[in-house]
PDB file of C-alpha atoms in Angstrom:
ATOM      1  CA  MET E   1       5.246  10.695 -13.977  1.00  0.00           C
ATOM      2  CA  ARG E   2       2.440  11.051 -11.684  1.00  0.00           C
ATOM      3  CA  LEU E   3       0.134   8.569 -13.517  1.00  0.00           C
ATOM      4  CA  TRP E   4      -1.436   7.353 -10.290  1.00  0.00           C
ATOM      5  CA  THR E   5      -2.766  10.870  -9.254  1.00  0.00           C
ATOM      6  CA  ARG E   6      -5.769  11.121 -11.382  1.00  0.00           C
ATOM      7  CA  TRP E   7      -7.562   8.046  -9.930  1.00  0.00           C
ATOM      8  CA  SER E   8      -6.702   8.399  -6.347  1.00  0.00           C
ATOM      9  CA  ALA E   9      -9.634   9.536  -4.134  1.00  0.00           C
ATOM     10  CA  PRO E  10      -8.828  13.103  -2.896  1.00  0.00           C
ATOM     11  CA  LEU E  11     -10.252  12.421   0.480  1.00  0.00           C
ATOM     12  CA  ILE E  12      -8.062   9.446   0.924  1.00  0.00           C
ATOM     13  CA  CYS E  13      -5.078  11.286  -0.252  1.00  0.00           C
ATOM     14  CA  ALA E  14      -5.683  14.291   2.081  1.00  0.00           C
ATOM     15  CA  THR E  15      -6.322  11.737   5.065  1.00  0.00           C
ATOM     16  CA  LEU E  16      -2.959   9.867   4.039  1.00  0.00           C
ATOM     17  CA  ALA E  17      -1.083  12.965   4.039  1.00  0.00           C
ATOM     18  CA  LEU E  18      -2.421  14.017   7.422  1.00  0.00           C
ATOM     19  CA  ALA E  19      -1.663  10.568   9.065  1.00  0.00           C
ATOM     20  CA  THR E  20       2.208  10.792   7.547  1.00  0.00           C
ATOM     21  CA  VAL E  21       2.584  14.334   8.806  1.00  0.00           C
ATOM     22  CA  GLN E  22       1.319  13.417  12.318  1.00  0.00           C
ATOM     23  CA  ALA E  23       2.599   9.781  12.631  1.00  0.00           C
ATOM     24  CA  GLN E  24       6.330  10.841  11.402  1.00  0.00           C
ATOM     25  CA  SER E  25       6.636  14.037  13.246  1.00  0.00           C
ATOM     26  CA  SER E  26       6.690  12.341  16.376  1.00  0.00           C
ATOM     27  CA  PRO E  27       3.901  14.455  18.460  1.00  0.00           C
ATOM     28  CA  SER E  28       3.563  14.404  21.945  1.00  0.00           C
ATOM     29  CA  HIS E  29       0.821  12.452  23.368  1.00  0.00           C
ATOM     30  CA  ASP E  30      -0.860  12.273  26.525  1.00  0.00           C
ATOM     31  CA  SER E  31       0.714   8.812  28.231  1.00  0.00           C
ATOM     32  CA  GLY E  32      -2.848   8.014  29.308  1.00  0.00           C
ATOM     33  CA  PHE E  33      -3.652   7.239  25.662  1.00  0.00           C
ATOM     34  CA  ARG E  34      -0.825   4.758  25.493  1.00  0.00           C
ATOM     35  CA  THR E  35      -0.440   1.297  26.889  1.00  0.00           C
ATOM     36  CA  ARG E  36       2.856   1.289  28.603  1.00  0.00           C
ATOM     37  CA  THR E  37       2.468  -1.989  30.372  1.00  0.00           C
ATOM     38  CA  PRO E  38       3.037  -4.427  27.780  1.00  0.00           C
ATOM     39  CA  ASP E  39       1.652  -7.941  27.811  1.00  0.00           C
ATOM     40  CA  ALA E  40       3.307 -11.014  26.636  1.00  0.00           C
ATOM     41  CA  SER E  41       2.362 -10.448  22.884  1.00  0.00           C
ATOM     42  CA  GLN E  42       3.543  -6.913  23.147  1.00  0.00           C
ATOM     43  CA  LYS E  43       6.716  -7.888  24.877  1.00  0.00           C
ATOM     44  CA  HIS E  44       7.716 -10.262  21.961  1.00  0.00           C
ATOM     45  CA  PHE E  45       6.755  -7.309  19.634  1.00  0.00           C
ATOM     46  CA  ALA E  46       8.919  -4.798  21.656  1.00  0.00           C
ATOM     47  CA  GLY E  47      11.823  -7.288  21.427  1.00  0.00           C
ATOM     48  CA  LEU E  48      12.442  -5.953  17.827  1.00  0.00           C
ATOM     49  CA  LEU E  49      13.391  -2.899  19.502  1.00  0.00           C
ATOM     50  CA  ARG E  50      15.890  -4.590  21.999  1.00  0.00           C
ATOM     51  CA  GLU E  51      19.465  -3.680  22.585  1.00  0.00           C
ATOM     52  CA  PRO E  52      22.249  -3.405  21.158  1.00  0.00           C
ATOM     53  CA  LEU E  53      21.040  -1.032  18.774  1.00  0.00           C
ATOM     54  CA  PRO E  54      22.784   1.196  15.951  1.00  0.00           C
ATOM     55  CA  GLY E  55      24.726   3.964  17.463  1.00  0.00           C
ATOM     56  CA  HIS E  56      24.256   2.754  20.878  1.00  0.00           C
ATOM     57  CA  ALA E  57      21.057   4.474  20.697  1.00  0.00           C
ATOM     58  CA  ARG E  58      19.098   4.722  23.990  1.00  0.00           C
ATOM     59  CA  ALA E  59      15.220   4.668  24.462  1.00  0.00           C
ATOM     60  CA  GLN E  60      13.868   7.835  25.818  1.00  0.00           C
ATOM     61  CA  ALA E  61      10.872   6.146  27.443  1.00  0.00           C
ATOM     62  CA  SER E  62       9.060   3.021  27.476  1.00  0.00           C
ATOM     63  CA  PRO E  63       7.673   1.764  24.251  1.00  0.00           C
ATOM     64  CA  SER E  64       4.098   2.587  23.517  1.00  0.00           C
ATOM     65  CA  PHE E  65       1.296   0.298  22.098  1.00  0.00           C
ATOM     66  CA  TYR E  66      -1.668   1.049  20.176  1.00  0.00           C
ATOM     67  CA  ASN E  67      -4.389  -1.250  18.883  1.00  0.00           C
ATOM     68  CA  PRO E  68      -7.514  -0.857  16.632  1.00  0.00           C
ATOM     69  CA  GLU E  69      -9.610   1.034  19.318  1.00  0.00           C
ATOM     70  CA  SER E  70      -6.442   3.428  20.488  1.00  0.00           C
ATOM     71  CA  LEU E  71      -4.903   3.935  17.105  1.00  0.00           C
ATOM     72  CA  TYR E  72      -7.180   7.322  16.879  1.00  0.00           C
ATOM     73  CA  GLN E  73      -5.316   8.831  19.932  1.00  0.00           C
ATOM     74  CA  TYR E  74      -1.778   8.447  17.944  1.00  0.00           C
ATOM     75  CA  ILE E  75      -2.805   9.591  14.355  1.00  0.00           C
ATOM     76  CA  ASP E  76      -6.053  11.364  14.973  1.00  0.00           C
ATOM     77  CA  GLY E  77      -7.859  11.960  11.744  1.00  0.00           C
ATOM     78  CA  GLY E  78      -5.558   9.227   9.802  1.00  0.00           C
ATOM     79  CA  ALA E  79      -6.556   6.263  11.640  1.00  0.00           C
ATOM     80  CA  ASP E  80      -9.256   4.952   9.439  1.00  0.00           C
ATOM     81  CA  ILE E  81      -7.129   4.270   6.501  1.00  0.00           C
ATOM     82  CA  TYR E  82      -4.875   1.964   8.560  1.00  0.00           C
ATOM     83  CA  LEU E  83      -7.957   0.111  10.067  1.00  0.00           C
ATOM     84  CA  LEU E  84      -9.360  -0.355   6.656  1.00  0.00           C
ATOM     85  CA  TYR E  85      -6.058  -2.511   5.624  1.00  0.00           C
ATOM     86  CA  GLY E  86      -6.289  -4.628   8.601  1.00  0.00           C
ATOM     87  CA  PHE E  87      -4.273  -2.697  11.270  1.00  0.00           C
ATOM     88  CA  LYS E  88      -3.713  -4.998  14.294  1.00  0.00           C
ATOM     89  CA  ASN E  89      -0.930  -3.049  16.589  1.00  0.00           C
ATOM     90  CA  LEU E  90       1.503  -0.243  16.529  1.00  0.00           C
ATOM     91  CA  LEU E  91       4.796  -0.275  18.375  1.00  0.00           C
ATOM     92  CA  HIS E  92       6.137   3.172  19.062  1.00  0.00           C
ATOM     93  CA  GLN E  93       9.272   4.529  20.783  1.00  0.00           C
ATOM     94  CA  ASP E  94      11.598   7.224  20.528  1.00  0.00           C
ATOM     95  CA  PHE E  95      15.532   6.901  20.817  1.00  0.00           C
ATOM     96  CA  LYS E  96      18.526   9.246  21.222  1.00  0.00           C
ATOM     97  CA  SER E  97      21.928   8.618  19.890  1.00  0.00           C
ATOM     98  CA  GLY E  98      24.478  11.236  20.568  1.00  0.00           C
ATOM     99  CA  VAL E  99      22.556  14.459  19.127  1.00  0.00           C
ATOM    100  CA  ALA E 100      20.520  12.533  16.811  1.00  0.00           C
ATOM    101  CA  GLU E 101      16.873  11.698  17.777  1.00  0.00           C
ATOM    102  CA  LEU E 102      14.761   8.935  16.175  1.00  0.00           C
ATOM    103  CA  THR E 103      11.230   7.665  16.056  1.00  0.00           C
ATOM    104  CA  VAL E 104      10.355   4.146  15.291  1.00  0.00           C
ATOM    105  CA  ASP E 105       6.650   3.138  14.392  1.00  0.00           C
ATOM    106  CA  ILE E 106       6.225  -0.434  13.614  1.00  0.00           C
ATOM    107  CA  TYR E 107       2.444  -1.155  12.140  1.00  0.00           C
ATOM    108  CA  GLU E 108       1.403  -4.937  12.337  1.00  0.00           C
ATOM    109  CA  MET E 109      -1.013  -5.650   9.804  1.00  0.00           C
ATOM    110  CA  ASP E 110      -3.570  -8.624   9.266  1.00  0.00           C
ATOM    111  CA  ARG E 111      -1.892  -9.813   6.097  1.00  0.00           C
ATOM    112  CA  THR E 112       1.157  -9.150   3.813  1.00  0.00           C
ATOM    113  CA  GLU E 113      -1.482  -7.568   1.236  1.00  0.00           C
ATOM    114  CA  ASP E 114      -2.650  -5.152   3.731  1.00  0.00           C
ATOM    115  CA  ALA E 115       0.791  -4.228   4.649  1.00  0.00           C
ATOM    116  CA  PHE E 116       1.610  -3.558   1.086  1.00  0.00           C
ATOM    117  CA  GLY E 117      -1.608  -1.914   0.694  1.00  0.00           C
ATOM    118  CA  ILE E 118      -1.117   0.707   3.211  1.00  0.00           C
ATOM    119  CA  TYR E 119       2.557   1.258   2.227  1.00  0.00           C
ATOM    120  CA  ALA E 120       1.751   1.530  -1.250  1.00  0.00           C
ATOM    121  CA  ALA E 121      -0.842   3.990  -0.504  1.00  0.00           C
ATOM    122  CA  GLU E 122       1.733   6.244   1.064  1.00  0.00           C
ATOM    123  CA  ARG E 123       4.562   6.062  -1.373  1.00  0.00           C
ATOM    124  CA  SER E 124       4.999   7.486  -4.869  1.00  0.00           C
ATOM    125  CA  PRO E 125       6.739   6.399  -7.737  1.00  0.00           C
ATOM    126  CA  ASP E 126       9.099   9.446  -7.549  1.00  0.00           C
ATOM    127  CA  TYR E 127      10.524   8.493  -4.195  1.00  0.00           C
ATOM    128  CA  LYS E 128      14.079   7.432  -3.864  1.00  0.00           C
ATOM    129  CA  PHE E 129      13.819   3.595  -3.313  1.00  0.00           C
ATOM    130  CA  VAL E 130      16.061   1.553  -1.117  1.00  0.00           C
ATOM    131  CA  SER E 131      16.812  -2.437  -0.990  1.00  0.00           C
ATOM    132  CA  ILE E 132      15.309  -2.855   2.325  1.00  0.00           C
ATOM    133  CA  GLY E 133      12.800  -5.555   3.110  1.00  0.00           C
ATOM    134  CA  ALA E 134      10.413  -6.392   0.348  1.00  0.00           C
ATOM    135  CA  GLU E 135      10.580  -2.502  -0.757  1.00  0.00           C
ATOM    136  CA  GLY E 136      11.728   0.834   1.168  1.00  0.00           C
ATOM    137  CA  TYR E 137      11.973   4.447   0.191  1.00  0.00           C
ATOM    138  CA  ARG E 138      13.739   7.323   2.036  1.00  0.00           C
ATOM    139  CA  ASP E 139      13.925  10.901   2.014  1.00  0.00           C
ATOM    140  CA  LYS E 140      15.724  13.248   4.347  1.00  0.00           C
ATOM    141  CA  GLY E 141      14.763  12.287   7.747  1.00  0.00           C
ATOM    142  CA  VAL E 142      12.550   9.527   6.660  1.00  0.00           C
ATOM    143  CA  LEU E 143      12.861   5.842   5.760  1.00  0.00           C
ATOM    144  CA  ASN E 144       9.879   3.694   5.444  1.00  0.00           C
ATOM    145  CA  PHE E 145       9.809  -0.167   4.588  1.00  0.00           C
ATOM    146  CA  LEU E 146       7.645  -2.926   3.938  1.00  0.00           C
ATOM    147  CA  GLN E 147       8.192  -6.651   5.001  1.00  0.00           C
ATOM    148  CA  ASP E 148       5.949  -9.534   5.614  1.00  0.00           C
ATOM    149  CA  HIS E 149       2.950  -7.909   7.307  1.00  0.00           C
ATOM    150  CA  TYR E 150       4.663  -5.122   8.820  1.00  0.00           C
ATOM    151  CA  TYR E 151       5.025  -1.673   7.673  1.00  0.00           C
ATOM    152  CA  VAL E 152       7.844   0.037   9.267  1.00  0.00           C
ATOM    153  CA  LYS E 153       8.100   3.975   9.579  1.00  0.00           C
ATOM    154  CA  LEU E 154      11.305   5.589  10.753  1.00  0.00           C
ATOM    155  CA  SER E 155      12.152   9.220  11.203  1.00  0.00           C
ATOM    156  CA  GLY E 156      14.970  11.035  12.604  1.00  0.00           C
ATOM    157  CA  SER E 157      16.777  14.523  12.991  1.00  0.00           C
ATOM    158  CA  GLY E 158      20.192  15.748  14.071  1.00  0.00           C
ATOM    159  CA  ALA E 159      23.661  14.995  12.957  1.00  0.00           C
ATOM    160  CA  ASN E 160      23.986  11.441  11.299  1.00  0.00           C
ATOM    161  CA  ALA E 161      20.260  10.839  11.636  1.00  0.00           C
ATOM    162  CA  ASP E 162      20.000   9.657   8.096  1.00  0.00           C
ATOM    163  CA  ALA E 163      22.633   7.077   8.576  1.00  0.00           C
ATOM    164  CA  LEU E 164      21.123   5.746  11.596  1.00  0.00           C
ATOM    165  CA  LEU E 165      17.761   5.549  10.250  1.00  0.00           C
ATOM    166  CA  GLU E 166      19.292   3.129   7.522  1.00  0.00           C
ATOM    167  CA  GLN E 167      21.209   1.184  10.118  1.00  0.00           C
ATOM    168  CA  PHE E 168      18.116   0.843  12.040  1.00  0.00           C
ATOM    169  CA  ALA E 169      15.967  -0.300   9.220  1.00  0.00           C
ATOM    170  CA  ARG E 170      18.462  -2.918   8.235  1.00  0.00           C
ATOM    171  CA  LEU E 171      18.702  -4.473  11.679  1.00  0.00           C
ATOM    172  CA  LEU E 172      14.751  -4.333  11.956  1.00  0.00           C
ATOM    173  CA  SER E 173      14.565  -6.049   8.673  1.00  0.00           C
ATOM    174  CA  VAL E 174      16.781  -9.022  10.047  1.00  0.00           C
ATOM    175  CA  ARG E 175      14.853  -9.291  13.237  1.00  0.00           C
ATOM    176  CA  ILE E 176      11.408  -9.230  11.469  1.00  0.00           C
ATOM    177  CA  GLY E 177      12.475 -11.963   9.319  1.00  0.00           C
ATOM    178  CA  GLY E 178       9.377 -13.443   7.224  1.00  0.00           C
ATOM    179  CA  THR E 179       8.785 -12.828   3.498  1.00  0.00           C
ATOM    180  CA  ARG E 180      10.519 -10.122   1.797  1.00  0.00           C
ATOM    181  CA  THR E 181       8.726 -10.118  -1.530  1.00  0.00           C
ATOM    182  CA  LEU E 182       5.620  -8.138  -2.752  1.00  0.00           C
ATOM    183  CA  PRO E 183       2.145  -9.853  -3.058  1.00  0.00           C
ATOM    184  CA  ALA E 184       2.499 -12.948  -5.201  1.00  0.00           C
ATOM    185  CA  LEU E 185      -0.179 -11.844  -7.759  1.00  0.00           C
ATOM    186  CA  LEU E 186       2.000  -8.569  -8.700  1.00  0.00           C
ATOM    187  CA  GLU E 187       4.599 -11.157  -9.929  1.00  0.00           C
ATOM    188  CA  LYS E 188       2.317 -12.503 -12.537  1.00  0.00           C
ATOM    189  CA  LEU E 189       1.431  -9.107 -14.049  1.00  0.00           C
ATOM    190  CA  PRO E 190       3.439  -8.046 -17.255  1.00  0.00           C
ATOM    191  CA  ARG E 191       6.834  -6.297 -16.647  1.00  0.00           C
ATOM    192  CA  GLU E 192       7.151  -4.524 -19.877  1.00  0.00           C
ATOM    193  CA  HIS E 193       6.140  -0.951 -20.069  1.00  0.00           C
ATOM    194  CA  GLN E 194       5.174  -1.134 -16.321  1.00  0.00           C
ATOM    195  CA  VAL E 195       5.813   2.203 -14.247  1.00  0.00           C
ATOM    196  CA  PRO E 196       8.206   1.297 -11.486  1.00  0.00           C
ATOM    197  CA  HIS E 197       6.646   1.244  -8.035  1.00  0.00           C
ATOM    198  CA  SER E 198       3.111   2.302  -9.270  1.00  0.00           C
ATOM    199  CA  GLU E 199       1.650  -1.046  -7.878  1.00  0.00           C
ATOM    200  CA  GLN E 200      -1.242  -0.558  -5.279  1.00  0.00           C
ATOM    201  CA  TYR E 201      -3.853  -2.604  -3.518  1.00  0.00           C
ATOM    202  CA  VAL E 202      -6.896  -0.942  -2.972  1.00  0.00           C
ATOM    203  CA  ARG E 203      -9.410  -1.932  -0.438  1.00  0.00           C
ATOM    204  CA  LYS E 204     -11.936   0.671  -0.869  1.00  0.00           C
ATOM    205  CA  ASP E 205     -13.582   2.180  -3.982  1.00  0.00           C
ATOM    206  CA  PRO E 206     -10.722   1.121  -6.606  1.00  0.00           C
ATOM    207  CA  LEU E 207     -11.003   3.735  -9.254  1.00  0.00           C
ATOM    208  CA  GLY E 208     -14.053   5.189  -7.238  1.00  0.00           C
ATOM    209  CA  HIS E 209     -16.012   1.912  -7.769  1.00  0.00           C
ATOM    210  CA  ALA E 210     -16.905   0.129  -4.304  1.00  0.00           C
ATOM    211  CA  PHE E 211     -17.920  -3.063  -6.448  1.00  0.00           C
ATOM    212  CA  LEU E 212     -14.459  -3.712  -7.706  1.00  0.00           C
ATOM    213  CA  ALA E 213     -12.895  -3.791  -4.150  1.00  0.00           C
ATOM    214  CA  PRO E 214     -10.466  -5.147  -3.273  1.00  0.00           C
ATOM    215  CA  ALA E 215      -8.054  -4.781  -6.252  1.00  0.00           C
ATOM    216  CA  TYR E 216      -4.701  -4.567  -7.610  1.00  0.00           C
ATOM    217  CA  ILE E 217      -3.880  -1.482  -9.837  1.00  0.00           C
ATOM    218  CA  VAL E 218      -0.730  -0.740 -11.806  1.00  0.00           C
ATOM    219  CA  ALA E 219       0.230   1.936 -14.200  1.00  0.00           C
ATOM    220  CA  TYR E 220       1.809   1.075 -17.567  1.00  0.00           C
ATOM    221  CA  ALA E 221       3.344   3.593 -20.284  1.00  0.00           C
ATOM    222  CA  GLN E 222       4.208   3.195 -23.812  1.00  0.00           C
ATOM    223  CA  GLY E 223       5.628   6.637 -25.281  1.00  0.00           C
ATOM    224  CA  LYS E 224       2.867   9.141 -24.464  1.00  0.00           C
ATOM    225  CA  GLN E 225       0.250   6.440 -23.877  1.00  0.00           C
ATOM    226  CA  GLU E 226      -0.426   6.040 -20.354  1.00  0.00           C
ATOM    227  CA  SER E 227      -2.945   2.969 -19.141  1.00  0.00           C
ATOM    228  CA  LYS E 228      -4.123   1.581 -15.705  1.00  0.00           C
ATOM    229  CA  LEU E 229      -4.310  -2.370 -15.362  1.00  0.00           C
ATOM    230  CA  ILE E 230      -6.988  -3.231 -12.564  1.00  0.00           C
ATOM    231  CA  VAL E 231      -7.274  -6.802 -11.202  1.00  0.00           C
ATOM    232  CA  SER E 232     -10.639  -7.007  -9.231  1.00  0.00           C
ATOM    233  CA  VAL E 233     -10.211 -10.056  -6.706  1.00  0.00           C
ATOM    234  CA  ALA E 234     -13.453 -11.767  -5.797  1.00  0.00           C
ATOM    235  CA  ASN E 235     -14.177 -14.598  -3.630  1.00  0.00           C
ATOM    236  CA  ASN E 236     -15.383 -16.960  -6.434  1.00  0.00           C
ATOM    237  CA  GLU E 237     -16.420 -16.938 -10.320  1.00  0.00           C
ATOM    238  CA  GLN E 238     -19.895 -15.964  -9.806  1.00  0.00           C
ATOM    239  CA  GLU E 239     -18.958 -12.647  -7.631  1.00  0.00           C
ATOM    240  CA  ALA E 240     -16.581 -11.683 -10.432  1.00  0.00           C
ATOM    241  CA  LYS E 241     -19.187 -11.959 -13.104  1.00  0.00           C
ATOM    242  CA  SER E 242     -21.494  -9.654 -10.734  1.00  0.00           C
ATOM    243  CA  ARG E 243     -18.442  -7.131 -10.402  1.00  0.00           C
ATOM    244  CA  SER E 244     -18.215  -6.993 -14.304  1.00  0.00           C
ATOM    245  CA  GLU E 245     -21.841  -6.679 -14.922  1.00  0.00           C
ATOM    246  CA  GLN E 246     -21.841  -3.841 -12.459  1.00  0.00           C
ATOM    247  CA  LEU E 247     -18.880  -2.420 -14.130  1.00  0.00           C
ATOM    248  CA  ALA E 248     -20.843  -2.584 -17.520  1.00  0.00           C
ATOM    249  CA  LYS E 249     -23.779  -1.120 -15.869  1.00  0.00           C
ATOM    250  CA  HIS E 250     -22.058   1.862 -14.847  1.00  0.00           C
ATOM    251  CA  PHE E 251     -20.482   2.629 -18.227  1.00  0.00           C
ATOM    252  CA  LYS E 252     -23.854   2.083 -19.942  1.00  0.00           C
ATOM    253  CA  GLN E 253     -25.430   4.757 -17.529  1.00  0.00           C
ATOM    254  CA  SER E 254     -22.320   7.157 -18.059  1.00  0.00           C
ATOM    255  CA  GLY E 255     -21.375   6.589 -21.383  1.00  0.00           C
ATOM    256  CA  GLU E 256     -21.615   3.477 -23.684  1.00  0.00           C
ATOM    257  CA  CYS E 257     -20.636  -0.184 -23.364  1.00  0.00           C
ATOM    258  CA  THR E 258     -20.735  -3.143 -25.900  1.00  0.00           C
ATOM    259  CA  SER E 259     -20.084  -6.500 -25.618  1.00  0.00           C
ATOM    260  CA  ALA E 260     -16.729  -7.604 -26.762  1.00  0.00           C
ATOM    261  CA  PRO E 261     -16.416 -11.573 -26.766  1.00  0.00           C
ATOM    262  CA  GLU E 262     -13.194 -11.452 -28.872  1.00  0.00           C
ATOM    263  CA  LEU E 263     -11.641 -10.307 -25.484  1.00  0.00           C
ATOM    264  CA  GLY E 264     -12.451 -13.478 -23.659  1.00  0.00           C
ATOM    265  CA  GLU E 265     -15.048 -14.275 -20.955  1.00  0.00           C
ATOM    266  CA  GLY E 266     -17.191 -11.416 -20.107  1.00  0.00           C
ATOM    267  CA  GLY E 267     -15.517  -9.076 -22.389  1.00  0.00           C
ATOM    268  CA  ILE E 268     -16.644  -5.442 -22.721  1.00  0.00           C
ATOM    269  CA  ARG E 269     -15.428  -2.535 -24.378  1.00  0.00           C
ATOM    270  CA  ALA E 270     -16.723   0.812 -22.802  1.00  0.00           C
ATOM    271  CA  ARG E 271     -16.039   4.652 -22.335  1.00  0.00           C
ATOM    272  CA  ASN E 272     -17.435   7.845 -20.810  1.00  0.00           C
ATOM    273  CA  ASP E 273     -16.241  11.574 -20.536  1.00  0.00           C
ATOM    274  CA  TYR E 274     -14.541  11.184 -17.210  1.00  0.00           C
ATOM    275  CA  GLU E 275     -12.794   7.632 -17.111  1.00  0.00           C
ATOM    276  CA  GLY E 276     -12.131   7.709 -20.794  1.00  0.00           C
ATOM    277  CA  ARG E 277     -11.858   4.158 -22.539  1.00  0.00           C
ATOM    278  CA  LEU E 278     -11.832   0.796 -20.812  1.00  0.00           C
ATOM    279  CA  ILE E 279     -11.635  -3.004 -21.900  1.00  0.00           C
ATOM    280  CA  ALA E 280     -12.324  -5.717 -19.719  1.00  0.00           C
ATOM    281  CA  ARG E 281     -13.096  -9.297 -19.222  1.00  0.00           C
ATOM    282  CA  THR E 282     -13.287 -11.867 -16.502  1.00  0.00           C
ATOM    283  CA  ARG E 283     -11.180 -15.035 -15.414  1.00  0.00           C
ATOM    284  CA  ARG E 284     -12.262 -17.229 -12.861  1.00  0.00           C
ATOM    285  CA  ARG E 285     -12.686 -15.066  -9.742  1.00  0.00           C
ATOM    286  CA  TYR E 286     -10.831 -12.165 -11.469  1.00  0.00           C
ATOM    287  CA  VAL E 287     -12.301  -9.142 -13.253  1.00  0.00           C
ATOM    288  CA  ILE E 288      -9.380  -7.713 -15.503  1.00  0.00           C
ATOM    289  CA  ALA E 289      -9.822  -4.306 -16.721  1.00  0.00           C
ATOM    290  CA  LEU E 290      -7.345  -1.712 -18.776  1.00  0.00           C
ATOM    291  CA  LEU E 291      -8.241   1.993 -18.559  1.00  0.00           C
ATOM    292  CA  ASN E 292      -6.971   4.046 -21.684  1.00  0.00           C
ATOM    293  CA  PRO E 293      -5.548   0.680 -23.189  1.00  0.00           C
ATOM    294  CA  PRO E 294      -2.561   0.829 -25.872  1.00  0.00           C
ATOM    295  CA  GLU E 295      -2.980  -0.997 -29.039  1.00  0.00           C
ATOM    296  CA  ASN E 296      -2.202  -4.266 -27.962  1.00  0.00           C
ATOM    297  CA  GLY E 297      -4.573  -4.014 -25.043  1.00  0.00           C
ATOM    298  CA  ALA E 298      -6.503  -7.254 -25.893  1.00  0.00           C
ATOM    299  CA  GLU E 299      -3.137  -9.193 -25.911  1.00  0.00           C
ATOM    300  CA  ILE E 300      -2.463  -7.642 -22.468  1.00  0.00           C
ATOM    301  CA  LEU E 301      -5.805  -8.902 -20.905  1.00  0.00           C
ATOM    302  CA  LYS E 302      -5.263 -12.296 -22.498  1.00  0.00           C
ATOM    303  CA  THR E 303      -1.558 -12.312 -21.118  1.00  0.00           C
ATOM    304  CA  VAL E 304      -2.866 -11.385 -17.658  1.00  0.00           C
ATOM    305  CA  ALA E 305      -5.617 -14.035 -17.720  1.00  0.00           C
ATOM    306  CA  GLN E 306      -3.493 -16.705 -18.577  1.00  0.00           C
ATOM    307  CA  SER E 307      -1.128 -15.970 -15.830  1.00  0.00           C
ATOM    308  CA  LEU E 308      -3.703 -15.721 -12.838  1.00  0.00           C
ATOM    309  CA  PRO E 309      -4.239 -18.795 -10.959  1.00  0.00           C
TER     310      PRO E 309
END
């Protein structure tokens, strides 16, 4: 089920697709674009790829480092989405083990939720998931995972490459350490009827609305009923109220919106021809909304509101 597709911004999706192809295909870059003489912090970062390595893998060149100013030189056309999610550093290195060739890209992001956000933006609920780090997925020649504030992307080709990718991933997970959990807020959301691996953390234009950013979005399905739960995270209660008012204004201008105090603080019921039906309310610094809500949508809003800090 590709429930997430309808609400993804086409431009961001295209950007992500380009970034994934460019970053994981290990293109050849002019060495002048890379930082090859590491400083103290980079040496610590590079230590994640110190020997010994699985399959007696050997580095094919010194590690390359990219920062927010130089990331465009590695994933030209795809760097913006990483910068949006608080990108700090990238460690890139190529390895060879027998006839297998591997590329390791370790993205250091500013915060755990940012690492999750970029990881989730590039994964689909339909992928084959693996228990590495907080969450990971793989396909032939590719294994990506999330852990703490790192997003690790591995690619390989040649005999035994897939087995080596998993061995590399598990070793890197141990060396990275830190937390191996998804953002804490996601743990507070209802599990029943939740579409597995559909969670997202969106920093720009959640559901096409800049005023809702940042927000967590999770898909739910009850039979043929498909819904989206949105939790918009404001800085304070006043900002949450302002976001809710902007949401109501949008639906009044594009369709219809009525006050619904039975839903809780700031409750509204709304609809338009493009987005469909919506119910929403506020809770402290959060705006909680359900797109295409099921019959028990009001109960879901109440449950979520009570669980939020």
